[in-house]
Short mmCIF file of C-alpha atoms in Angstrom, two decimals:
data_model
loop_
_atom_site.label_atom_id
_atom_site.label_comp_id
_atom_site.label_asym_id
_atom_site.label_seq_id
_atom_site.Cartn_x
_atom_site.Cartn_y
_atom_site.Cartn_z
CA MET A 22 -6.40 25.97 -26.03
CA SER A 23 -2.89 25.14 -24.68
CA ALA A 24 -3.69 26.27 -21.11
CA GLU A 25 -6.65 23.90 -21.04
CA MET A 26 -4.46 21.01 -22.28
CA ILE A 27 -1.83 21.82 -19.65
CA ASP A 28 -4.51 22.02 -16.88
CA ALA A 29 -5.91 18.67 -18.06
CA LEU A 30 -2.41 17.15 -17.81
CA LEU A 31 -1.87 18.53 -14.36
CA ASP A 32 -5.30 17.37 -13.18
CA ASP A 33 -4.50 13.89 -14.48
CA ALA A 34 -1.11 13.96 -12.73
CA ARG A 35 -2.77 15.12 -9.46
CA GLU A 36 -5.31 12.23 -9.68
CA ARG A 37 -2.67 9.59 -10.38
CA MET A 38 -0.39 10.89 -7.58
CA ASP A 39 -3.33 10.85 -5.15
CA LYS A 40 -4.01 7.25 -6.16
CA SER A 41 -0.33 6.37 -5.46
CA VAL A 42 -0.62 7.88 -1.99
CA GLU A 43 -3.86 5.99 -1.33
CA SER A 44 -2.40 2.77 -2.57
CA THR A 45 0.63 3.18 -0.31
CA LYS A 46 -1.67 3.84 2.68
CA ALA A 47 -3.61 0.64 1.84
CA GLU A 48 -0.31 -1.27 1.59
CA PHE A 49 0.75 0.07 5.04
CA SER A 50 -2.43 -1.30 6.57
CA THR A 51 -1.26 -4.83 5.69
CA VAL A 52 1.89 -4.46 7.80
CA ARG A 53 1.55 -5.83 11.31
CA THR A 54 1.77 -3.62 14.31
CA GLY A 55 1.13 -4.83 17.86
CA ARG A 56 -2.65 -4.81 17.27
CA ALA A 57 -4.76 -7.44 15.50
CA SER A 58 -6.42 -6.24 12.28
CA PRO A 59 -8.12 -8.19 9.47
CA ALA A 60 -6.13 -6.03 7.05
CA LEU A 61 -2.99 -8.03 7.97
CA LEU A 62 -4.31 -10.95 5.93
CA GLU A 63 -5.33 -8.90 2.81
CA ARG A 64 -2.24 -10.03 0.89
CA VAL A 65 -2.62 -13.71 1.71
CA VAL A 66 -3.48 -15.78 -1.40
CA VAL A 67 -4.67 -19.39 -1.10
CA ASP A 68 -4.04 -22.14 -3.60
CA TYR A 69 -7.69 -23.16 -3.66
CA TYR A 70 -8.02 -26.25 -5.82
CA GLY A 71 -5.33 -24.98 -8.22
CA ALA A 72 -6.59 -21.39 -8.40
CA SER A 73 -4.78 -18.54 -6.57
CA THR A 74 -7.64 -16.98 -4.52
CA PRO A 75 -7.45 -14.08 -2.09
CA LEU A 76 -8.15 -15.30 1.45
CA ASN A 77 -10.89 -12.72 2.01
CA GLN A 78 -12.90 -14.46 -0.79
CA LEU A 79 -12.69 -17.82 1.00
CA ALA A 80 -13.40 -16.82 4.61
CA THR A 81 -14.69 -14.21 7.04
CA ILE A 82 -11.78 -12.54 8.71
CA SER A 83 -12.31 -10.66 12.01
CA ALA A 84 -10.43 -9.35 15.05
CA PRO A 85 -12.71 -10.01 18.02
CA GLU A 86 -9.93 -9.07 20.49
CA ALA A 87 -6.88 -6.72 20.43
CA ARG A 88 -4.50 -9.69 20.02
CA LEU A 89 -6.64 -12.23 18.11
CA ILE A 90 -7.63 -12.66 14.47
CA THR A 91 -10.11 -15.29 13.47
CA VAL A 92 -10.61 -16.80 10.03
CA GLN A 93 -13.91 -18.58 9.41
CA PRO A 94 -13.74 -20.45 6.09
CA TYR A 95 -16.95 -20.56 4.01
CA ASP A 96 -15.98 -24.07 2.91
CA LYS A 97 -14.67 -26.13 5.86
CA SER A 98 -12.73 -28.44 3.52
CA SER A 99 -10.53 -25.44 2.60
CA ILE A 100 -9.22 -24.98 6.19
CA LYS A 101 -5.92 -26.83 5.59
CA MET A 102 -5.27 -24.87 2.34
CA ILE A 103 -5.90 -21.58 4.19
CA GLU A 104 -3.68 -22.59 7.11
CA LYS A 105 -0.87 -23.51 4.69
CA ALA A 106 -1.17 -20.14 2.84
CA ILE A 107 -1.01 -18.17 6.13
CA ASN A 108 2.06 -20.20 7.20
CA GLU A 109 3.79 -19.50 3.88
CA SER A 110 2.93 -15.74 3.86
CA ASP A 111 5.09 -12.97 5.30
CA VAL A 112 2.55 -12.24 8.02
CA GLY A 113 4.59 -14.03 10.70
CA LEU A 114 1.68 -15.50 12.58
CA ASN A 115 1.10 -19.14 13.48
CA PRO A 116 -2.40 -20.40 12.75
CA SER A 117 -4.20 -22.95 14.91
CA ASN A 118 -7.52 -24.44 13.98
CA ASP A 119 -10.26 -26.47 15.70
CA GLY A 120 -11.73 -27.78 12.40
CA ASN A 121 -14.09 -24.86 11.98
CA LEU A 122 -12.13 -21.75 12.80
CA ILE A 123 -8.53 -20.62 12.43
CA ARG A 124 -7.14 -18.51 15.24
CA LEU A 125 -4.13 -16.27 14.87
CA VAL A 126 -2.74 -14.87 18.13
CA VAL A 127 -0.89 -11.61 17.52
CA PRO A 128 2.09 -11.61 19.88
CA GLU A 129 3.81 -8.55 21.24
CA LEU A 130 6.44 -7.45 18.76
CA THR A 131 10.07 -7.92 19.71
CA GLU A 132 12.41 -4.95 19.24
CA GLU A 133 14.14 -6.81 16.43
CA ARG A 134 10.80 -7.53 14.64
CA ARG A 135 9.76 -3.88 15.01
CA LYS A 136 12.94 -2.79 13.29
CA GLU A 137 12.37 -5.27 10.43
CA LEU A 138 8.80 -3.91 10.05
CA VAL A 139 10.07 -0.34 9.92
CA LYS A 140 12.35 -1.47 6.99
CA VAL A 141 9.34 -3.04 5.29
CA VAL A 142 7.20 0.15 5.52
CA ARG A 143 10.15 2.32 4.40
CA ASN A 144 10.38 0.09 1.24
CA ILE A 145 6.62 0.41 0.65
CA ALA A 146 6.93 4.20 1.08
CA GLU A 147 9.84 4.29 -1.39
CA GLU A 148 7.76 2.35 -3.95
CA GLY A 149 5.04 5.02 -3.48
CA ARG A 150 7.58 7.82 -3.98
CA VAL A 151 8.84 6.08 -7.17
CA ALA A 152 5.26 5.86 -8.45
CA ILE A 153 4.72 9.58 -7.80
CA ARG A 154 8.04 10.43 -9.56
CA ASN A 155 6.99 8.25 -12.52
CA VAL A 156 3.77 10.24 -12.85
CA ARG A 157 5.83 13.42 -12.84
CA ARG A 158 8.18 12.08 -15.50
CA ASP A 159 5.30 11.03 -17.72
CA THR A 160 3.56 14.40 -17.36
CA MET A 161 6.87 16.25 -18.10
CA GLN A 162 7.22 14.17 -21.23
CA HIS A 163 3.70 15.19 -22.33
CA LEU A 164 4.43 18.83 -21.56
CA ARG A 165 7.55 18.72 -23.72
CA GLU A 166 5.59 17.09 -26.50
CA LEU A 167 2.99 19.88 -26.39
CA LYS A 168 5.78 22.44 -26.60
CA SER A 169 7.57 20.77 -29.47
CA GLU A 170 4.25 20.42 -31.35
CA GLY A 171 3.72 24.17 -30.90
CA GLU A 172 0.60 23.56 -28.75
CA ALA A 173 2.19 25.34 -25.77
CA GLY A 174 4.68 28.15 -25.36
CA SER A 175 7.84 27.86 -23.19
CA ASP A 176 6.24 30.17 -20.53
CA ASP A 177 3.22 27.88 -20.27
CA GLU A 178 5.48 24.89 -20.14
CA HIS A 179 7.65 26.44 -17.44
CA ARG A 180 4.63 27.37 -15.33
CA ALA A 181 3.28 23.87 -15.65
CA GLU A 182 6.57 22.27 -14.67
CA VAL A 183 6.84 24.51 -11.58
CA GLU A 184 3.27 23.54 -10.65
CA LEU A 185 3.99 19.83 -11.32
CA GLN A 186 7.05 19.98 -9.06
CA LYS A 187 5.03 21.62 -6.29
CA LEU A 188 2.44 18.83 -6.65
CA THR A 189 5.11 16.15 -6.56
CA ASP A 190 6.75 17.62 -3.51
CA SER A 191 3.32 17.91 -1.80
CA ARG A 192 2.38 14.30 -2.45
CA VAL A 193 5.83 12.93 -1.46
CA GLY A 194 5.40 15.01 1.74
CA ASP A 195 1.98 13.37 2.33
CA LEU A 196 3.62 9.99 1.91
CA ASP A 197 6.39 10.88 4.41
CA ASP A 198 3.80 11.98 6.93
CA VAL A 199 1.94 8.68 6.60
CA LEU A 200 5.27 6.82 6.84
CA LYS A 201 6.23 8.65 10.09
CA ALA A 202 2.84 7.82 11.60
CA LYS A 203 3.18 4.16 10.64
CA GLU A 204 6.73 3.94 11.99
CA LYS A 205 5.53 5.46 15.28
CA GLU A 206 2.66 2.94 15.44
CA ILE A 207 5.13 0.05 14.87
CA LEU A 208 7.71 1.25 17.41
CA GLU A 209 5.02 2.01 20.04
CA VAL A 210 5.34 -0.54 22.81
#
């Protein structure tokens, strides 16, 4: 009985930690490197007639060239609102439009901008680590509750804590690997 409950807790922790790693990877894809990518605009939200609407619901976003992103609004009257949202976002790109299409030229990153972006991804990675540690903390709490309710013995609890720590270290290691790769991508000239 108690071993099954502990295994269920550990499986849940593993799943939640995996989701934290995936979420962090997705967040990394929204940080600009030297290459154009539609993912750069994923966090842009447009004030569309009073409603905060994600840009990707208002337009087709594509990267036809290595240094160009195009935004094709479904509703041409929204082009000014979209342009304003891109300007106010932290993307750092200047939109230009011809009335039908918004073009964003992705310039070469300066050394200074690369260093700023490395700080941004390090902060994103730290948020991911905190999320993983929060999962560990919650799971530890549940393990202690099981022990105090007499559902698990101290040996079982100790074994689960050791396994949980290994899992935590492994997922934080995964995050660090992804962070190193992203830093390398940003610093690559």
